[in-house]
Amino acid sequence: MGKHPIRVLIAKLGLDGHDRGAKIIARSLRDAGMEVVYTGLRQTPAMIAEAALHEDVNVVGISILSGAHNTLLPTLMDKLREQNLAHIPVIVGGIVPDCDVNTLMDAGVSAVFGPGTLTSDIVTSIANVIESDLQD
Amino acid sequence: MSLAKKIISGDRRALARVLTLVENGDAHSKDILAELHPYGGKAHFVGVTGAPGVGKSSLVNFLAQSLRVLGDTVGVLAVDPSSPFGSGAILGDRVRMADLTGDDGIYIRSMASRGAVGGLAYATGAAADVLDAAGFNYVIIETVGVGQSGVEISNHVHTTIVLVASGAGDDVQAIKSGILETADILVVNKADLPGAEHVLADMRSNVVMNPSPAPSDHHAKSKQFDGSDLAWRVPLLSTVARSGDGVDLLIKSLLQHWEYLENSAEIDNRRRTRIRAILESLLRNRLYTRFMEDISRKQFDALLESIVLRDIDPYSAAARLIEEKYKASCLDKA
Ligand SMILES: Nc1nc2c(ncn2[C@@H]2O[C@H](COP(=O)(O)OP(=O)(O)O)[C@@H](O)[C@H]2O)c(=O)[nH]1
Ligand SMILES: [Mg+2]
């Protein structure tokens, strides 16, 4: 079997209206050869889980700036489980204080990236997360 | 349970998985498609085409909702272009379809064109067949929306909706590209913007005044033996896909078109046209792939070199490759 593009869902979780960062990541992932399903602003956990289901993505990337990560992300993980999608790695980018990172990791998030992270590091990390996921 | 059986029983995860296999041309997909085939043939395939930004996704958002109100289920295939510089793509059509979430009767799948030209991906036809077998009453295909995309989509669906919008010379582009001729329903979107009246008038004189579009296999109008002319008159509608204005009339035209197709037996023509397009493209791709696998790489490269050196021209080189391969396979059999 040949090599096929990795499919990624990039979604803005919560009510903040800034999608610049998410769009930059989406473009970088595209340039790295991935197919990026971009769902836009103000997505609920249920919407994201449904999109992940329909689109059969290999990874879900969440951008969140609203500060509501401690409630929204565990809910998202629950919704993914409800759809039998617990195996899909979820990575998070945005403003998440250090003290909350462990909470998110405990909830099942694979990686959290702060505002200073290089885009190229995020791309590499997504590729790695999927690589190890495919080897399981 | 097989993946095909799961799809038929309504398992969305199996559906999503199989669409990926089909897209990737996975070795298993052939058997799955074969198992699904007997279950297809019921859905109304609808194409939505028009230039990028004309409002296709926004319109699909309202079309699907209205069809749901009528009690029908809807599968959507939204095709966006792959990057010309690599395998990547940004698939953004879901952004405009946010109203469609949380409804089990709707399934939306984004597809990258993956190098195919003509506004669809190579796997779009097969993907539509899968959605048909999965039991969706409507399968809506949104094209990439560049160049001649309208021409290809019309071979893949029963009803082609062509969108033009006011502003940006879109209408002139549409007239030039020839996609208007493939329309079963013509829609001027963004009717809320200034200039819409002008575009409507333009369309009226270009298309509607000319009720029998250039004949082609696809659009040859069926006439019944009793001589009654059942020609379809392409309706010209205006919509505001942002708010849903005008979508009620569009739905009415869509239902009328289906009725026309069934009453005129044109539906059989279109089903045949569609199957033929799929079959031909399969043969073209498979034969080419197989041919390239079969001929020796060394011979191919040597010929390439000879062409560069102008010892031979590409036309004779291609003929020679085919001839030699063909002779070889005859010898195999002997
Ligand atoms: N003013 C106006 N804007 C519209 C209308 N329909 C779509 N749009 C906007 O046009 C842009 C492109 O719409 P989209 O549905 O993504 O177009 P597509 O590329 O053809 O799928 C978006 O910003 C829409 O909000 C309309 O009827 N009126
Ligand atoms: Mg679109």
mmCIF file of C-alpha atoms in Angstrom, chain B:
data_model
loop_
_atom_site.group_PDB
_atom_site.id
_atom_site.type_symbol
_atom_site.label_atom_id
_atom_site.label_comp_id
_atom_site.label_asym_id
_atom_site.label_seq_id
_atom_site.Cartn_x
_atom_site.Cartn_y
_atom_site.Cartn_z
ATOM 1 C CA MET B 1 -19.886 -8.390 10.528
ATOM 2 C CA SER B 2 -18.250 -7.143 7.320
ATOM 3 C CA LEU B 3 -17.592 -3.443 6.890
ATOM 4 C CA ALA B 4 -20.174 -3.362 4.089
ATOM 5 C CA LYS B 5 -22.850 -4.928 6.333
ATOM 6 C CA LYS B 6 -21.990 -2.468 9.071
ATOM 7 C CA ILE B 7 -22.439 0.440 6.668
ATOM 8 C CA ILE B 8 -25.821 -0.856 5.600
ATOM 9 C CA SER B 9 -26.865 -1.258 9.215
ATOM 10 C CA GLY B 10 -26.091 2.453 9.740
ATOM 11 C CA ASP B 11 -22.669 2.270 11.391
ATOM 12 C CA ARG B 12 -21.146 5.700 10.730
ATOM 13 C CA ARG B 13 -17.671 4.738 11.836
ATOM 14 C CA ALA B 14 -17.587 1.896 9.339
ATOM 15 C CA LEU B 15 -18.849 4.310 6.687
ATOM 16 C CA ALA B 16 -16.088 6.802 7.461
ATOM 17 C CA ARG B 17 -13.474 4.051 7.467
ATOM 18 C CA VAL B 18 -14.583 2.661 4.117
ATOM 19 C CA LEU B 19 -14.608 6.098 2.505
ATOM 20 C CA THR B 20 -10.959 6.411 3.541
ATOM 21 C CA LEU B 21 -10.153 3.000 2.054
ATOM 22 C CA VAL B 22 -11.934 3.971 -1.163
ATOM 23 C CA GLU B 23 -10.114 7.297 -1.299
ATOM 24 C CA ASN B 24 -6.782 5.587 -0.789
ATOM 25 C CA GLY B 25 -7.494 2.948 -3.408
ATOM 26 C CA ASP B 26 -6.856 0.377 -0.694
ATOM 27 C CA ALA B 27 -6.746 -3.246 -1.798
ATOM 28 C CA HIS B 28 -9.821 -4.066 0.320
ATOM 29 C CA SER B 29 -11.975 -1.362 -1.190
ATOM 30 C CA LYS B 30 -12.776 -3.328 -4.349
ATOM 31 C CA ASP B 31 -14.448 -6.155 -2.430
ATOM 32 C CA ILE B 32 -16.291 -3.744 -0.154
ATOM 33 C CA LEU B 33 -17.630 -1.768 -3.123
ATOM 34 C CA ALA B 34 -18.685 -5.038 -4.760
ATOM 35 C CA GLU B 35 -20.577 -6.079 -1.636
ATOM 36 C CA LEU B 36 -22.271 -2.673 -1.440
ATOM 37 C CA HIS B 37 -23.240 -2.464 -5.101
ATOM 38 C CA PRO B 38 -26.567 -4.354 -4.893
ATOM 39 C CA TYR B 39 -27.765 -1.931 -2.226
ATOM 40 C CA GLY B 40 -27.273 1.185 -4.347
ATOM 41 C CA GLY B 41 -29.320 2.850 -7.029
ATOM 42 C CA LYS B 42 -31.885 4.608 -4.881
ATOM 43 C CA ALA B 43 -30.323 7.949 -3.994
ATOM 44 C CA HIS B 44 -30.838 11.210 -5.839
ATOM 45 C CA PHE B 45 -27.345 12.511 -6.666
ATOM 46 C CA VAL B 46 -27.153 16.285 -6.716
ATOM 47 C CA GLY B 47 -24.122 18.297 -7.833
ATOM 48 C CA VAL B 48 -23.477 21.828 -6.642
ATOM 49 C CA THR B 49 -20.887 23.658 -8.695
ATOM 50 C CA GLY B 50 -19.655 27.180 -9.350
ATOM 51 C CA ALA B 51 -16.576 29.328 -8.812
ATOM 52 C CA PRO B 52 -14.760 29.293 -5.455
ATOM 53 C CA GLY B 53 -16.501 31.599 -2.997
ATOM 54 C CA VAL B 54 -19.787 31.698 -4.883
ATOM 55 C CA GLY B 55 -21.571 30.189 -1.876
ATOM 56 C CA LYS B 56 -21.746 26.448 -2.610
ATOM 57 C CA SER B 57 -21.064 25.260 0.937
ATOM 58 C CA SER B 58 -23.424 27.854 2.401
ATOM 59 C CA LEU B 59 -26.136 26.700 0.043
ATOM 60 C CA VAL B 60 -25.572 23.014 0.820
ATOM 61 C CA ASN B 61 -26.013 23.927 4.473
ATOM 62 C CA PHE B 62 -29.583 25.103 3.742
ATOM 63 C CA LEU B 63 -30.376 22.514 1.086
ATOM 64 C CA ALA B 64 -29.580 19.689 3.470
ATOM 65 C CA GLN B 65 -31.655 21.223 6.261
ATOM 66 C CA SER B 66 -34.671 21.640 3.988
ATOM 67 C CA LEU B 67 -34.385 18.068 2.734
ATOM 68 C CA ARG B 68 -34.244 16.865 6.333
ATOM 69 C CA VAL B 69 -37.455 18.744 7.073
ATOM 70 C CA LEU B 70 -39.048 16.769 4.247
ATOM 71 C CA GLY B 71 -37.944 13.616 6.035
ATOM 72 C CA ASP B 72 -35.037 12.688 3.797
ATOM 73 C CA THR B 73 -31.521 11.783 4.842
ATOM 74 C CA VAL B 74 -28.547 13.521 3.247
ATOM 75 C CA GLY B 75 -24.942 12.573 2.597
ATOM 76 C CA VAL B 76 -22.588 15.348 1.533
ATOM 77 C CA LEU B 77 -19.265 15.015 -0.286
ATOM 78 C CA ALA B 78 -17.402 18.315 -0.276
ATOM 79 C CA VAL B 79 -14.358 18.401 -2.538
ATOM 80 C CA ASP B 80 -11.584 20.941 -2.059
ATOM 81 C CA PRO B 81 -8.332 21.201 -4.001
ATOM 82 C CA SER B 82 -5.126 19.492 -2.947
ATOM 83 C CA SER B 83 -2.088 21.715 -2.955
ATOM 84 C CA PRO B 84 -0.376 21.725 -6.336
ATOM 85 C CA PHE B 85 2.958 21.547 -4.470
ATOM 86 C CA GLY B 86 2.384 18.405 -2.478
ATOM 87 C CA SER B 87 -0.154 15.996 -1.106
ATOM 88 C CA GLY B 88 -1.602 18.401 1.457
ATOM 89 C CA ALA B 89 -4.943 20.180 1.437
ATOM 90 C CA ILE B 90 -7.095 22.419 3.552
ATOM 91 C CA LEU B 91 -10.663 21.179 3.532
ATOM 92 C CA GLY B 92 -12.796 24.032 4.796
ATOM 93 C CA ASP B 93 -16.307 23.352 3.599
ATOM 94 C CA ARG B 94 -17.554 22.246 7.023
ATOM 95 C CA VAL B 95 -17.093 25.819 8.261
ATOM 96 C CA ARG B 96 -20.253 26.834 6.385
ATOM 97 C CA MET B 97 -22.149 23.681 7.308
ATOM 98 C CA ALA B 98 -22.105 24.097 11.071
ATOM 99 C CA ASP B 99 -25.921 24.015 11.211
ATOM 100 C CA LEU B 100 -25.893 20.419 10.024
ATOM 101 C CA THR B 101 -24.259 18.943 13.123
ATOM 102 C CA GLY B 102 -25.971 16.783 15.682
ATOM 103 C CA ASP B 103 -28.277 15.094 13.187
ATOM 104 C CA ASP B 104 -27.849 11.390 12.503
ATOM 105 C CA GLY B 105 -29.619 11.805 9.183
ATOM 106 C CA ILE B 106 -26.766 13.898 7.831
ATOM 107 C CA TYR B 107 -23.247 12.779 7.046
ATOM 108 C CA ILE B 108 -20.624 15.189 5.715
ATOM 109 C CA ARG B 109 -17.319 14.117 4.277
ATOM 110 C CA SER B 110 -14.569 16.435 3.032
ATOM 111 C CA MET B 111 -12.462 15.130 0.168
ATOM 112 C CA ALA B 112 -9.232 16.452 -1.307
ATOM 113 C CA SER B 113 -9.017 16.405 -5.084
ATOM 114 C CA ARG B 114 -5.658 14.579 -4.860
ATOM 115 C CA GLY B 115 -4.334 15.665 -8.209
ATOM 116 C CA ALA B 116 -7.507 15.101 -10.193
ATOM 117 C CA VAL B 117 -8.627 17.962 -12.392
ATOM 118 C CA GLY B 118 -12.243 18.643 -13.228
ATOM 119 C CA GLY B 119 -13.458 19.578 -9.769
ATOM 120 C CA LEU B 120 -13.793 16.123 -8.242
ATOM 121 C CA ALA B 121 -11.421 13.537 -6.802
ATOM 122 C CA TYR B 122 -10.936 10.239 -8.626
ATOM 123 C CA ALA B 123 -12.731 8.507 -5.771
ATOM 124 C CA THR B 124 -15.731 10.847 -5.612
ATOM 125 C CA GLY B 125 -17.903 8.596 -7.782
ATOM 126 C CA ALA B 126 -17.153 5.540 -5.669
ATOM 127 C CA ALA B 127 -17.683 7.546 -2.477
ATOM 128 C CA ALA B 128 -21.108 8.628 -3.736
ATOM 129 C CA ASP B 129 -21.935 4.980 -4.420
ATOM 130 C CA VAL B 130 -20.999 4.115 -0.849
ATOM 131 C CA LEU B 131 -23.308 6.831 0.529
ATOM 132 C CA ASP B 132 -26.063 5.599 -1.773
ATOM 133 C CA ALA B 133 -25.682 2.038 -0.493
ATOM 134 C CA ALA B 134 -25.589 3.387 3.071
ATOM 135 C CA GLY B 135 -29.171 4.490 2.435
ATOM 136 C CA PHE B 136 -28.964 8.256 2.149
ATOM 137 C CA ASN B 137 -31.891 9.577 0.112
ATOM 138 C CA TYR B 138 -29.802 12.427 -1.250
ATOM 139 C CA VAL B 139 -26.109 12.554 -1.993
ATOM 140 C CA ILE B 140 -24.953 16.125 -2.533
ATOM 141 C CA ILE B 141 -21.555 16.645 -4.147
ATOM 142 C CA GLU B 142 -19.915 20.055 -3.821
ATOM 143 C CA THR B 143 -17.180 20.498 -6.433
ATOM 144 C CA VAL B 144 -13.856 22.269 -6.116
ATOM 145 C CA GLY B 145 -15.265 24.948 -8.354
ATOM 146 C CA VAL B 146 -12.551 25.754 -10.832
ATOM 147 C CA GLY B 147 -12.369 25.766 -14.595
ATOM 148 C CA GLN B 148 -14.575 23.239 -16.284
ATOM 149 C CA SER B 149 -15.598 21.459 -13.112
ATOM 150 C CA GLY B 150 -19.248 21.758 -14.003
ATOM 151 C CA VAL B 151 -18.776 19.590 -17.030
ATOM 152 C CA GLU B 152 -17.396 16.676 -15.078
ATOM 153 C CA ILE B 153 -19.870 16.888 -12.208
ATOM 154 C CA SER B 154 -22.801 16.627 -14.586
ATOM 155 C CA ASN B 155 -21.615 13.153 -15.578
ATOM 156 C CA HIS B 156 -21.675 12.106 -11.946
ATOM 157 C CA VAL B 157 -25.056 13.299 -10.726
ATOM 158 C CA HIS B 158 -28.716 13.289 -11.678
ATOM 159 C CA THR B 159 -29.214 16.995 -11.078
ATOM 160 C CA THR B 160 -26.572 19.684 -11.555
ATOM 161 C CA ILE B 161 -27.061 22.967 -9.734
ATOM 162 C CA VAL B 162 -24.801 25.710 -11.103
ATOM 163 C CA LEU B 163 -24.198 28.765 -8.946
ATOM 164 C CA VAL B 164 -23.099 32.176 -10.110
ATOM 165 C CA ALA B 165 -22.856 35.263 -7.943
ATOM 166 C CA SER B 166 -22.922 38.936 -8.504
ATOM 167 C CA GLY B 167 -19.633 40.758 -8.468
ATOM 168 C CA ALA B 168 -16.094 39.884 -9.533
ATOM 169 C CA GLY B 169 -17.023 39.086 -13.124
ATOM 170 C CA ASP B 170 -18.114 35.684 -11.956
ATOM 171 C CA ASP B 171 -20.974 35.526 -14.403
ATOM 172 C CA VAL B 172 -18.805 36.314 -17.398
ATOM 173 C CA GLN B 173 -16.395 33.612 -16.269
ATOM 174 C CA ALA B 174 -19.251 31.177 -15.953
ATOM 175 C CA ILE B 175 -20.518 31.974 -19.422
ATOM 176 C CA LYS B 176 -17.070 31.458 -20.888
ATOM 177 C CA SER B 177 -16.324 28.225 -19.050
ATOM 178 C CA GLY B 178 -19.339 26.458 -20.479
ATOM 179 C CA ILE B 179 -20.598 25.267 -17.110
ATOM 180 C CA LEU B 180 -23.899 27.046 -17.610
ATOM 181 C CA GLU B 181 -24.770 24.589 -20.356
ATOM 182 C CA THR B 182 -24.537 21.714 -17.902
ATOM 183 C CA ALA B 183 -26.981 23.278 -15.441
ATOM 184 C CA ASP B 184 -30.276 21.604 -14.704
ATOM 185 C CA ILE B 185 -30.971 24.399 -12.265
ATOM 186 C CA LEU B 186 -29.269 27.761 -12.461
ATOM 187 C CA VAL B 187 -28.910 29.825 -9.312
ATOM 188 C CA VAL B 188 -27.769 33.410 -8.913
ATOM 189 C CA ASN B 189 -26.505 33.512 -5.347
ATOM 190 C CA LYS B 190 -25.675 36.531 -3.186
ATOM 191 C CA ALA B 191 -28.897 38.117 -4.353
ATOM 192 C CA ASP B 192 -28.542 40.492 -1.410
ATOM 193 C CA LEU B 193 -25.514 42.159 -2.984
ATOM 194 C CA PRO B 194 -25.663 45.035 -5.449
ATOM 195 C CA GLY B 195 -25.432 43.896 -9.045
ATOM 196 C CA ALA B 196 -27.531 40.783 -8.552
ATOM 197 C CA GLU B 197 -30.224 42.142 -10.846
ATOM 198 C CA HIS B 198 -27.667 42.630 -13.561
ATOM 199 C CA VAL B 199 -26.377 39.068 -13.261
ATOM 200 C CA LEU B 200 -29.922 37.730 -13.301
ATOM 201 C CA ALA B 201 -30.644 39.612 -16.499
ATOM 202 C CA ASP B 202 -27.394 38.341 -17.994
ATOM 203 C CA MET B 203 -28.249 34.778 -17.134
ATOM 204 C CA ARG B 204 -31.769 35.178 -18.406
ATOM 205 C CA SER B 205 -30.562 36.219 -21.834
ATOM 206 C CA ASN B 206 -27.739 33.690 -21.951
ATOM 207 C CA VAL B 207 -29.441 30.585 -20.801
ATOM 208 C CA VAL B 208 -33.098 30.770 -20.121
ATOM 209 C CA MET B 209 -33.912 32.353 -23.446
ATOM 210 C CA ASN B 210 -32.360 29.276 -24.956
ATOM 211 C CA PRO B 211 -34.386 26.410 -23.517
ATOM 212 C CA SER B 212 -32.650 23.579 -25.303
ATOM 213 C CA PRO B 213 -28.981 23.665 -24.393
ATOM 214 C CA ALA B 214 -26.369 22.312 -26.772
ATOM 215 C CA PRO B 215 -27.191 18.654 -27.202
ATOM 216 C CA SER B 216 -24.776 16.161 -25.719
ATOM 217 C CA ASP B 217 -25.113 12.540 -24.706
ATOM 218 C CA HIS B 218 -25.941 13.686 -21.277
ATOM 219 C CA HIS B 219 -28.455 16.324 -22.064
ATOM 220 C CA ALA B 220 -30.202 14.821 -25.040
ATOM 221 C CA LYS B 221 -33.759 15.413 -24.042
ATOM 222 C CA SER B 222 -35.980 12.404 -23.931
ATOM 223 C CA LYS B 223 -39.129 12.505 -25.917
ATOM 224 C CA GLN B 224 -41.853 10.000 -25.501
ATOM 225 C CA PHE B 225 -43.199 8.050 -28.398
ATOM 226 C CA ASP B 226 -46.529 9.773 -28.227
ATOM 227 C CA GLY B 227 -44.611 12.857 -29.250
ATOM 228 C CA SER B 228 -45.185 14.865 -26.111
ATOM 229 C CA ASP B 229 -42.171 17.014 -25.500
ATOM 230 C CA LEU B 230 -40.914 16.543 -21.991
ATOM 231 C CA ALA B 231 -37.982 18.899 -22.339
ATOM 232 C CA TRP B 232 -36.766 20.344 -19.073
ATOM 233 C CA ARG B 233 -36.674 24.100 -18.882
ATOM 234 C CA VAL B 234 -33.728 25.179 -16.773
ATOM 235 C CA PRO B 235 -35.151 27.321 -13.985
ATOM 236 C CA LEU B 236 -33.303 30.501 -13.090
ATOM 237 C CA LEU B 237 -33.475 31.195 -9.375
ATOM 238 C CA SER B 238 -31.928 33.640 -6.977
ATOM 239 C CA THR B 239 -30.794 32.848 -3.451
ATOM 240 C CA VAL B 240 -29.069 34.299 -0.451
ATOM 241 C CA ALA B 241 -27.137 31.290 0.781
ATOM 242 C CA ARG B 242 -26.103 33.172 3.884
ATOM 243 C CA SER B 243 -29.655 33.433 5.203
ATOM 244 C CA GLY B 244 -31.409 30.710 3.245
ATOM 245 C CA ASP B 245 -33.608 33.068 1.228
ATOM 246 C CA GLY B 246 -34.824 31.420 -1.946
ATOM 247 C CA VAL B 247 -33.849 27.905 -0.898
ATOM 248 C CA ASP B 248 -37.527 26.894 -0.709
ATOM 249 C CA LEU B 249 -37.917 27.530 -4.444
ATOM 250 C CA LEU B 250 -34.659 25.726 -5.120
ATOM 251 C CA ILE B 251 -35.934 22.660 -3.273
ATOM 252 C CA LYS B 252 -39.125 22.859 -5.301
ATOM 253 C CA SER B 253 -37.130 22.880 -8.541
ATOM 254 C CA LEU B 254 -34.994 19.997 -7.298
ATOM 255 C CA LEU B 255 -38.057 17.866 -6.624
ATOM 256 C CA GLN B 256 -39.548 18.858 -9.971
ATOM 257 C CA HIS B 257 -36.359 17.887 -11.736
ATOM 258 C CA TRP B 258 -36.423 14.439 -10.165
ATOM 259 C CA GLU B 259 -40.030 14.086 -11.239
ATOM 260 C CA TYR B 260 -39.065 15.110 -14.778
ATOM 261 C CA LEU B 261 -36.194 12.601 -14.808
ATOM 262 C CA GLU B 262 -38.445 9.765 -13.738
ATOM 263 C CA ASN B 263 -41.355 10.645 -16.000
ATOM 264 C CA SER B 264 -39.210 11.112 -19.071
ATOM 265 C CA ALA B 265 -37.035 8.039 -18.497
ATOM 266 C CA GLU B 266 -34.152 10.507 -18.608
ATOM 267 C CA ILE B 267 -33.179 9.078 -15.234
ATOM 268 C CA ASP B 268 -32.032 5.907 -16.985
ATOM 269 C CA ASN B 269 -29.902 7.918 -19.409
ATOM 270 C CA ARG B 270 -28.245 9.734 -16.560
ATOM 271 C CA ARG B 271 -27.664 6.568 -14.559
ATOM 272 C CA ARG B 272 -26.025 5.073 -17.626
ATOM 273 C CA THR B 273 -23.952 8.187 -18.284
ATOM 274 C CA ARG B 274 -22.768 8.092 -14.707
ATOM 275 C CA ILE B 275 -21.873 4.407 -14.697
ATOM 276 C CA ARG B 276 -20.137 4.829 -18.027
ATOM 277 C CA ALA B 277 -18.042 7.726 -16.702
ATOM 278 C CA ILE B 278 -17.037 5.674 -13.663
ATOM 279 C CA LEU B 279 -16.272 2.580 -15.700
ATOM 280 C CA GLU B 280 -14.259 4.484 -18.274
ATOM 281 C CA SER B 281 -12.221 6.275 -15.665
ATOM 282 C CA LEU B 282 -11.544 2.986 -13.843
ATOM 283 C CA LEU B 283 -10.378 1.369 -17.049
ATOM 284 C CA ARG B 284 -8.243 4.337 -17.987
ATOM 285 C CA ASN B 285 -6.530 4.447 -14.602
ATOM 286 C CA ARG B 286 -6.157 0.696 -14.147
ATOM 287 C CA LEU B 287 -4.887 0.059 -17.647
ATOM 288 C CA TYR B 288 -2.384 2.851 -17.384
ATOM 289 C CA THR B 289 -1.156 1.733 -13.962
ATOM 290 C CA ARG B 290 -0.881 -1.853 -15.100
ATOM 291 C CA PHE B 291 0.866 -0.902 -18.303
ATOM 292 C CA MET B 292 3.435 1.125 -16.408
ATOM 293 C CA GLU B 293 3.979 -1.742 -13.987
ATOM 294 C CA ASP B 294 4.417 -4.187 -16.835
ATOM 295 C CA ILE B 295 6.837 -2.390 -19.091
ATOM 296 C CA SER B 296 10.457 -2.381 -18.127
ATOM 297 C CA ARG B 297 11.567 0.703 -16.320
ATOM 298 C CA LYS B 298 14.876 0.531 -18.170
ATOM 299 C CA GLN B 299 13.222 0.524 -21.560
ATOM 300 C CA PHE B 300 11.021 3.430 -20.540
ATOM 301 C CA ASP B 301 13.951 5.486 -19.306
ATOM 302 C CA ALA B 302 15.972 4.672 -22.421
ATOM 303 C CA LEU B 303 13.144 5.875 -24.632
ATOM 304 C CA LEU B 304 12.809 9.005 -22.561
ATOM 305 C CA GLU B 305 16.478 9.694 -23.123
ATOM 306 C CA SER B 306 16.157 9.099 -26.865
ATOM 307 C CA ILE B 307 13.333 11.615 -27.024
ATOM 308 C CA VAL B 308 15.423 14.199 -25.233
ATOM 309 C CA LEU B 309 18.242 13.549 -27.724
ATOM 310 C CA ARG B 310 15.688 13.866 -30.510
ATOM 311 C CA ASP B 311 16.484 10.413 -31.826
ATOM 312 C CA ILE B 312 12.807 9.583 -31.610
ATOM 313 C CA ASP B 313 9.649 11.634 -31.060
ATOM 314 C CA PRO B 314 7.254 11.017 -28.138
ATOM 315 C CA TYR B 315 4.442 9.905 -30.447
ATOM 316 C CA SER B 316 6.422 7.138 -32.087
ATOM 317 C CA ALA B 317 7.892 6.203 -28.709
ATOM 318 C CA ALA B 318 4.448 5.740 -27.172
ATOM 319 C CA ALA B 319 3.302 3.737 -30.174
ATOM 320 C CA ARG B 320 6.384 1.543 -29.954
ATOM 321 C CA LEU B 321 5.918 0.882 -26.219
ATOM 322 C CA ILE B 322 2.296 -0.101 -26.709
ATOM 323 C CA GLU B 323 3.026 -2.242 -29.729
ATOM 324 C CA GLU B 324 5.850 -4.129 -28.056
ATOM 325 C CA LYS B 325 3.876 -4.703 -24.918
ATOM 326 C CA TYR B 326 0.905 -5.887 -26.923
ATOM 327 C CA LYS B 327 3.034 -8.301 -28.977
ATOM 328 C CA ALA B 328 4.644 -9.621 -25.808
ATOM 329 C CA SER B 329 1.301 -10.379 -24.226
ATOM 330 C CA CYS B 330 0.185 -12.208 -27.398
ATOM 331 C CA LEU B 331 3.324 -14.326 -27.190
ATOM 332 C CA ASP B 332 2.551 -15.053 -23.537
ATOM 333 C CA LYS B 333 -0.690 -16.620 -24.553
ATOM 334 C CA ALA B 334 0.767 -18.651 -27.406
#
